[in-house]
PDB file of C-alpha atoms and ligand atoms in Angstrom:
ATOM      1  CA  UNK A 221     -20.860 -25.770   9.001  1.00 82.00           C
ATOM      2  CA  UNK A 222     -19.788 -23.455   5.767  1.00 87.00           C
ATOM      3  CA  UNK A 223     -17.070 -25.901   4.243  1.00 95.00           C
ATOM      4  CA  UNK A 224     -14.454 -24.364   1.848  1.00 97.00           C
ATOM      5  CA  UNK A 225     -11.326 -25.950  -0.490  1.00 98.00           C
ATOM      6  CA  UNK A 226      -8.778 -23.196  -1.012  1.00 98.00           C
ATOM      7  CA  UNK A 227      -5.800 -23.624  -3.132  1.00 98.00           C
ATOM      8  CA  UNK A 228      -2.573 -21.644  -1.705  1.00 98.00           C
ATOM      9  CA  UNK A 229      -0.477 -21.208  -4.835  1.00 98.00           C
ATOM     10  CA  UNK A 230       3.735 -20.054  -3.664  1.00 98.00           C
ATOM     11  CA  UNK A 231       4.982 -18.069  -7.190  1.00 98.00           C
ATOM     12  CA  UNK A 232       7.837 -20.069  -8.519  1.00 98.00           C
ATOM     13  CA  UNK A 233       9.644 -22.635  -7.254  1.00 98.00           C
ATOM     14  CA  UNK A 234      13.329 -24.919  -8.279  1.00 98.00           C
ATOM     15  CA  UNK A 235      15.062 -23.352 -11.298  1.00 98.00           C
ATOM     16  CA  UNK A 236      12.171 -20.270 -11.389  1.00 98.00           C
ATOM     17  CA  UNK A 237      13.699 -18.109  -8.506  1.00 98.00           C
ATOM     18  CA  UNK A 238      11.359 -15.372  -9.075  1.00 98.00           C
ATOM     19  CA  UNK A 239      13.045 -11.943  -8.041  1.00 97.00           C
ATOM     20  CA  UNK A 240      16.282 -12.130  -6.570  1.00 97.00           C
ATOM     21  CA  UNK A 241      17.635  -9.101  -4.997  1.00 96.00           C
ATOM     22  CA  UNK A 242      20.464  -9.195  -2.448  1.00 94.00           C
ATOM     23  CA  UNK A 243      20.890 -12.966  -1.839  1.00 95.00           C
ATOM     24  CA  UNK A 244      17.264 -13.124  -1.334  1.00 97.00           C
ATOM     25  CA  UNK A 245      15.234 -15.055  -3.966  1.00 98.00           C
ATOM     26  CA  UNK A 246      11.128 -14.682  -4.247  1.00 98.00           C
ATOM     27  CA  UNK A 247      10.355 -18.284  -4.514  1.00 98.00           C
ATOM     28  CA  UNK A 248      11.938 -18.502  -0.768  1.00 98.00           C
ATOM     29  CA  UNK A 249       9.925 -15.691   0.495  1.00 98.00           C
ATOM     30  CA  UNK A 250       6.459 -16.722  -0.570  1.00 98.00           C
ATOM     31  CA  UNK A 251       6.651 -20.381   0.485  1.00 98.00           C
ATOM     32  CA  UNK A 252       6.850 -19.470   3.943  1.00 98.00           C
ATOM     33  CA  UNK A 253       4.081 -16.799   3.564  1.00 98.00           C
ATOM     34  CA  UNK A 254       2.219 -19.201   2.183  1.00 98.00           C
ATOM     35  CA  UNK A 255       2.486 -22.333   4.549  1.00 98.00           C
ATOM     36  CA  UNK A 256       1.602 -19.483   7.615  1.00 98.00           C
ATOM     37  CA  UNK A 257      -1.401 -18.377   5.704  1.00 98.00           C
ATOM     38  CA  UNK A 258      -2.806 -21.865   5.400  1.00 98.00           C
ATOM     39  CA  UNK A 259      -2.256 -22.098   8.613  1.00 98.00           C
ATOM     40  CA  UNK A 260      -4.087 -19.228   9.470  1.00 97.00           C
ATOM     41  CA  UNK A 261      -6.548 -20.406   7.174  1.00 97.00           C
ATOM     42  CA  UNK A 262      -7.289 -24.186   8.904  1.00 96.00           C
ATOM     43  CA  UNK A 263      -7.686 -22.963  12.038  1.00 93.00           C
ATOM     44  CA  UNK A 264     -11.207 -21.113  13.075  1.00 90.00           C
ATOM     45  CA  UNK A 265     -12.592 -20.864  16.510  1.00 89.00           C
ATOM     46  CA  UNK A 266     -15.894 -23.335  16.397  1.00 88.00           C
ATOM     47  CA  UNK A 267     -18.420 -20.476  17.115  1.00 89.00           C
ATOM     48  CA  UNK A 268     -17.396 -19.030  13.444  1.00 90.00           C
ATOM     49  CA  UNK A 269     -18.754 -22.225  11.576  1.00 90.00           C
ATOM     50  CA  UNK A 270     -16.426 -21.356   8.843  1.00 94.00           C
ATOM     51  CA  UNK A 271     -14.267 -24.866   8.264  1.00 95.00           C
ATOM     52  CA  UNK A 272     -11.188 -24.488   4.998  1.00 97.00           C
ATOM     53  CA  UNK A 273      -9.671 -27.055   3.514  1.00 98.00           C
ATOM     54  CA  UNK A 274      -6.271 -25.911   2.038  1.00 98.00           C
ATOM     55  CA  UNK A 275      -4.184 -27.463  -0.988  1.00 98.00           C
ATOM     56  CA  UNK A 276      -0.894 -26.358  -2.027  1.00 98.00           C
ATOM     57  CA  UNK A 277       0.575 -26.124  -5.412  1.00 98.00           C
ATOM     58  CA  UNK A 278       4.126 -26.663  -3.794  1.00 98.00           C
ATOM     59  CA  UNK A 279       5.238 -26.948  -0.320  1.00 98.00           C
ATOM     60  CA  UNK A 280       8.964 -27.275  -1.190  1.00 98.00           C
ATOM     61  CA  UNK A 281      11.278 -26.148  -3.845  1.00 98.00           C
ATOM     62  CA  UNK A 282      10.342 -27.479  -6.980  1.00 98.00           C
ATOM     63  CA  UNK A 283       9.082 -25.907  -9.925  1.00 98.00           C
ATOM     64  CA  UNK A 284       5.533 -26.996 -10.774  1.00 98.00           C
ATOM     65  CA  UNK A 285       4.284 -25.352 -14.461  1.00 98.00           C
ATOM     66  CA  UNK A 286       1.814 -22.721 -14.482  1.00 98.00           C
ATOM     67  CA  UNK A 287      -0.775 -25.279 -16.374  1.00 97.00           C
ATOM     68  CA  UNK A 288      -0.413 -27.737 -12.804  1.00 98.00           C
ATOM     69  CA  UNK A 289      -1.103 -25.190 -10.795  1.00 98.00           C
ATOM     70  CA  UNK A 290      -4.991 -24.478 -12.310  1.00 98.00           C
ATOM     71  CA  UNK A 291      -4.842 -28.062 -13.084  1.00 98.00           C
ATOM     72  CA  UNK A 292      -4.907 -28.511  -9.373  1.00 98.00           C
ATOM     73  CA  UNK A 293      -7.364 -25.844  -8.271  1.00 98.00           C
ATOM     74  CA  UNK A 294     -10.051 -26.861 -10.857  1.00 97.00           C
ATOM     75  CA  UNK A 295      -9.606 -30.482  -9.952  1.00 97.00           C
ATOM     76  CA  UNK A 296     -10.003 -30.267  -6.163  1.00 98.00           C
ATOM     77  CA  UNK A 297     -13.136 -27.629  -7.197  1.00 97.00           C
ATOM     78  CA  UNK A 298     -11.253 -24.849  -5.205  1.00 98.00           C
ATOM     79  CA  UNK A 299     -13.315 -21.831  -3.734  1.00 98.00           C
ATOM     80  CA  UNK A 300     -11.037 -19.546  -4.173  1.00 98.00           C
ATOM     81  CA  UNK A 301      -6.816 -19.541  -5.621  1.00 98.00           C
ATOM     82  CA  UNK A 302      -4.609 -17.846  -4.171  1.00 98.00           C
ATOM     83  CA  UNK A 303      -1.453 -17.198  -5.679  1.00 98.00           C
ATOM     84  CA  UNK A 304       1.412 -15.465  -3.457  1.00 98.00           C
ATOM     85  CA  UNK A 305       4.414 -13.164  -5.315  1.00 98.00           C
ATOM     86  CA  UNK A 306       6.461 -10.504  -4.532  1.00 98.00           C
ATOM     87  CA  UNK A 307       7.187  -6.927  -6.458  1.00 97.00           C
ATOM     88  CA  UNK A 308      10.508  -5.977  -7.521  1.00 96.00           C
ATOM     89  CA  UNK A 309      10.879  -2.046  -8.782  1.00 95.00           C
ATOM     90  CA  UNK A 310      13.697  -0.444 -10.931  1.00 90.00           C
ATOM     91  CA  UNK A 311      14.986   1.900  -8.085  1.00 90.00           C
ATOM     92  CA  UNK A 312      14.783  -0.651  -5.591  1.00 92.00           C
ATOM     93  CA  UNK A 313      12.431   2.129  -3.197  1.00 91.00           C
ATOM     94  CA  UNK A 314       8.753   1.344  -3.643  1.00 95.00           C
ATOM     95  CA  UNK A 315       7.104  -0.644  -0.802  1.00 94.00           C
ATOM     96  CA  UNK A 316       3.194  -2.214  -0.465  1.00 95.00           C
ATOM     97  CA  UNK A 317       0.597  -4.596  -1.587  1.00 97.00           C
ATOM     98  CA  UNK A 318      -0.452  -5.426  -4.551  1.00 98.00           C
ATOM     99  CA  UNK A 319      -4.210  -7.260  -5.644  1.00 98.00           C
ATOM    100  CA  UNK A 320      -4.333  -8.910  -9.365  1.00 98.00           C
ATOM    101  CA  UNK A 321      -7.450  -9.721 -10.909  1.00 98.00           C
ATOM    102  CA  UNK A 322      -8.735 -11.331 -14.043  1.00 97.00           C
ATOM    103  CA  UNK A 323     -10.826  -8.597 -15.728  1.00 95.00           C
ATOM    104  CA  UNK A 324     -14.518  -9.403 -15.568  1.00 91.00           C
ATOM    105  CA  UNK A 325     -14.681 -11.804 -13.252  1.00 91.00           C
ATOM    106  CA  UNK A 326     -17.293 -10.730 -10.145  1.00 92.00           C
ATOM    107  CA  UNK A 327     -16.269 -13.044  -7.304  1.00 95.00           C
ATOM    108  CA  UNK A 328     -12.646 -12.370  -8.061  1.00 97.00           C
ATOM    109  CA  UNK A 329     -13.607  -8.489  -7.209  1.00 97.00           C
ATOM    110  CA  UNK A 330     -15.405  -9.417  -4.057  1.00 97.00           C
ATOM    111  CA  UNK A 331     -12.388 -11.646  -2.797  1.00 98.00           C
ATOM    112  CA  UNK A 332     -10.298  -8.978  -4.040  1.00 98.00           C
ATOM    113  CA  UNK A 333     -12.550  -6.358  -2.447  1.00 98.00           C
ATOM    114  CA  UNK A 334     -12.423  -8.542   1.068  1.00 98.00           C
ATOM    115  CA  UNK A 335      -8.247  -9.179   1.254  1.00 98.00           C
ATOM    116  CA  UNK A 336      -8.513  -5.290   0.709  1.00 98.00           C
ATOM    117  CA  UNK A 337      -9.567  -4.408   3.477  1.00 96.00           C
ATOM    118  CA  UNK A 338      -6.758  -5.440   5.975  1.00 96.00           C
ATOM    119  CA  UNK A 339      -4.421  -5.929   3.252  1.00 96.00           C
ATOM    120  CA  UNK A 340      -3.083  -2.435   4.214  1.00 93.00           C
ATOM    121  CA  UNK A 341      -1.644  -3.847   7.567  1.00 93.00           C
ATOM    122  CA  UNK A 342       1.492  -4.903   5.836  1.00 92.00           C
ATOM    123  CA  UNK A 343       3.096  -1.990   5.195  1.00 91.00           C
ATOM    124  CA  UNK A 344       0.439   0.484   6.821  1.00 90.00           C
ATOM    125  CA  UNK A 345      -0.416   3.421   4.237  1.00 90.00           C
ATOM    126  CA  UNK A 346       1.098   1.511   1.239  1.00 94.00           C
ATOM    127  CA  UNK A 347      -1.872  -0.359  -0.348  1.00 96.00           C
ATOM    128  CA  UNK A 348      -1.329  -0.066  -4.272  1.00 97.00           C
ATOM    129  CA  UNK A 349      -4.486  -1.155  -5.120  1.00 97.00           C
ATOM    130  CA  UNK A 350      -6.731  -3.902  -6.756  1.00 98.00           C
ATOM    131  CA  UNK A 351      -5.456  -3.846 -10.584  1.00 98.00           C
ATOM    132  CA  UNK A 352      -6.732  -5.805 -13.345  1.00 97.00           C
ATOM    133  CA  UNK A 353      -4.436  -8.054 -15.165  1.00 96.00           C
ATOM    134  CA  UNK A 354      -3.470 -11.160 -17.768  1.00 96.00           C
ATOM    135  CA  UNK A 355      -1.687 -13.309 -15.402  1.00 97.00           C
ATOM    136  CA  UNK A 356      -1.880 -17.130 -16.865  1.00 98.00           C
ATOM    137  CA  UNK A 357      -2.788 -18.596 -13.454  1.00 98.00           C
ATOM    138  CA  UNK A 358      -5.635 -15.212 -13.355  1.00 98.00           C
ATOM    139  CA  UNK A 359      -6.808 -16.320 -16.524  1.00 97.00           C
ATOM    140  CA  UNK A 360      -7.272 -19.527 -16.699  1.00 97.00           C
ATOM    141  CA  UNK A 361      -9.242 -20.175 -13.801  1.00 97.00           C
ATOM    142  CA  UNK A 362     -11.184 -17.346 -14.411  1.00 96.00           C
ATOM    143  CA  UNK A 363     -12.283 -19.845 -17.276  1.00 95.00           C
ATOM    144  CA  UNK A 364     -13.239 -22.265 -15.279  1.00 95.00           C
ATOM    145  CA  UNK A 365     -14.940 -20.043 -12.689  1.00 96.00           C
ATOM    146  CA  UNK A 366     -13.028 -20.256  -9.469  1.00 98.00           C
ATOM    147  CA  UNK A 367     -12.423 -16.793  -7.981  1.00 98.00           C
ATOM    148  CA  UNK A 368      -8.628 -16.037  -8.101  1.00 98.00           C
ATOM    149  CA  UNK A 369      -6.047 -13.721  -6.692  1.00 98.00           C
ATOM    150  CA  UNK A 370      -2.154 -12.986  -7.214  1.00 98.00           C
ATOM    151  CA  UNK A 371      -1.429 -10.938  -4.264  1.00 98.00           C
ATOM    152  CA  UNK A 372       2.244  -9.160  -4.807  1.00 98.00           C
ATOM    153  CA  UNK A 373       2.658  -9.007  -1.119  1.00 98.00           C
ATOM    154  CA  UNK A 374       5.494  -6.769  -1.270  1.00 97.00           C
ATOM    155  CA  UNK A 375       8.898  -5.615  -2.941  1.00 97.00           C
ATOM    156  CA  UNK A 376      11.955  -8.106  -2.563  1.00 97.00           C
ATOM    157  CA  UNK A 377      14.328  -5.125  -3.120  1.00 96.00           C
ATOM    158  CA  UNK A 378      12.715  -2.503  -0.393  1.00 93.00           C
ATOM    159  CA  UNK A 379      15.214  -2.969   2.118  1.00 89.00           C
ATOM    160  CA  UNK A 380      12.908  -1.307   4.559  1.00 90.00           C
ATOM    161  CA  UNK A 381      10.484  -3.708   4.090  1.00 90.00           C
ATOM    162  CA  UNK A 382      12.046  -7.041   5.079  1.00 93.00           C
ATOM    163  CA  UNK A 383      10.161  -9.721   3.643  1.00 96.00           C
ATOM    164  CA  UNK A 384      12.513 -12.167   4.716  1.00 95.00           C
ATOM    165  CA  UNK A 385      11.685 -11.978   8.080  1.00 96.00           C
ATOM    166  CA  UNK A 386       9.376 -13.969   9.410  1.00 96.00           C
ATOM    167  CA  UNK A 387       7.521 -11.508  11.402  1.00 96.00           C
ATOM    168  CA  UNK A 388       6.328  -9.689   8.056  1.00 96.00           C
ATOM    169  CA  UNK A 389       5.792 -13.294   6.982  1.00 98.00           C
ATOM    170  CA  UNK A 390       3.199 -14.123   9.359  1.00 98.00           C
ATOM    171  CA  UNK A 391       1.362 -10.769   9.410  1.00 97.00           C
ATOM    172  CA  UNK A 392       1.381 -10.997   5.539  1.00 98.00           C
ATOM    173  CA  UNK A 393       0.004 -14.484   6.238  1.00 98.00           C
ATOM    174  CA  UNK A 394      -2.271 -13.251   8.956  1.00 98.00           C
ATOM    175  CA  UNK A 395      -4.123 -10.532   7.357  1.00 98.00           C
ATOM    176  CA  UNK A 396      -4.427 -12.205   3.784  1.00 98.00           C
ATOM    177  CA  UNK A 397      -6.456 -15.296   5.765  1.00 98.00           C
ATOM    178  CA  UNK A 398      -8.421 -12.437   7.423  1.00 97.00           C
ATOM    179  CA  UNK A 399      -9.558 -11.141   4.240  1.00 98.00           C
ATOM    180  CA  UNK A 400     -10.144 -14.431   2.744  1.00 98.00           C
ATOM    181  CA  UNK A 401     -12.429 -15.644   5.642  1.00 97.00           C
ATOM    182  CA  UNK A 402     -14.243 -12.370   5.304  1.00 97.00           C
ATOM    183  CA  UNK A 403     -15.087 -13.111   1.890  1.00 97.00           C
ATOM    184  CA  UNK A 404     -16.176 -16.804   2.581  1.00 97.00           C
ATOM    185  CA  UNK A 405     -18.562 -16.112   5.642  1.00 95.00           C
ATOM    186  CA  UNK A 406     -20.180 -13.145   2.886  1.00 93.00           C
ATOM    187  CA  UNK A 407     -20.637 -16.078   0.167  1.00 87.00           C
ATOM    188  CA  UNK A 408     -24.278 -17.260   0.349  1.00 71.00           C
TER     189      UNK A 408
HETATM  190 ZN1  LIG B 250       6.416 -13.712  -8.820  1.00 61.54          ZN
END
């Protein structure tokens, strides 16, 4: 049996909002994603032999600092961090995914590479791409090796993209764990 830790890190949190756009705040968006994709994550039918442990950086409202977060992932030895936002855009009219990656770091690409492929499935035909950036939580456990996304799952201010609903929740949820499985049964 392939055993996995993966840390499932909700952006924000208490006073840190995130984007707020129209009574709707990030922070309150991504928690739920989150606790559906480690659901998604915990459970695999038996034949797969594929079993993930998942840890949380939060699992309520509070804010928990940046430096906790990769405190956490390096300490449990996480396989992969996953860290869950959501886009905001000056005209309030763009819509899809975004993947962030530390530059230079090969698993990240492959993980990247993996949540790619159903990532789409979202918002279908609005995939923005893998892009490389300097995101503290990117960084610093690029240091200490773990393979790491920030996945901006969507815009907060696309009204035709309701994130607050919870059926874009769980598909957001379900395809992200897709991906992320993908790229676990590929590790050797
Ligand atoms: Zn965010």
């Amino acid at each position: 049996m392939k055993k996995y830790t993966i840390v499932i890190d909700p952006g924000h949190g208490g006073k840190d909002p995130g984007a707020v756009y129209a009574g709707y705040k990030e922070k309150d968006i991504v928690l739920p994603i989150a606790l559906y994709l480690g659901g998604f994550l915990s459970y695999t039918p038996h034949e797969v032999n594929l079993e993930i442990n998942c840890v949380y950086t939060r699992t309520a409202d509070i804010y928990v600092p940046l430096r906790d977060r990769v405190f956490i992932a390096n300490n449990v030895k996480a396989d992969a961090f996953i860290s869950i936002h959501l886009n905001a855009s000056p005209k309030h009219n763009a819509k899809g995914e975004e993947i962030w990656i530390y530059p230079g770091s090969i698993k990240s690409v492959k993980l990247a590479d993996s949540i790619a492929t159903y990532i789409d499935e979202i918002v279908p035909g609005k995939f923005r791409g893998i892009k490389e950036g300097n995101f503290y939580v990117l960084r610093e456990t690029a240091k200490k090796k773990i393979p790491a996304v920030l996945i901006e799952v969507g815009f907060i201010d696309n009204p035709n993209t309701p994130l607050h609903c919870f059926n874009i929740q769980i598909r957001a949820a379900f395809v992200i764990a897709t991906g992320i499985k993908k790229y676990l049964l590929n590790i050797e």
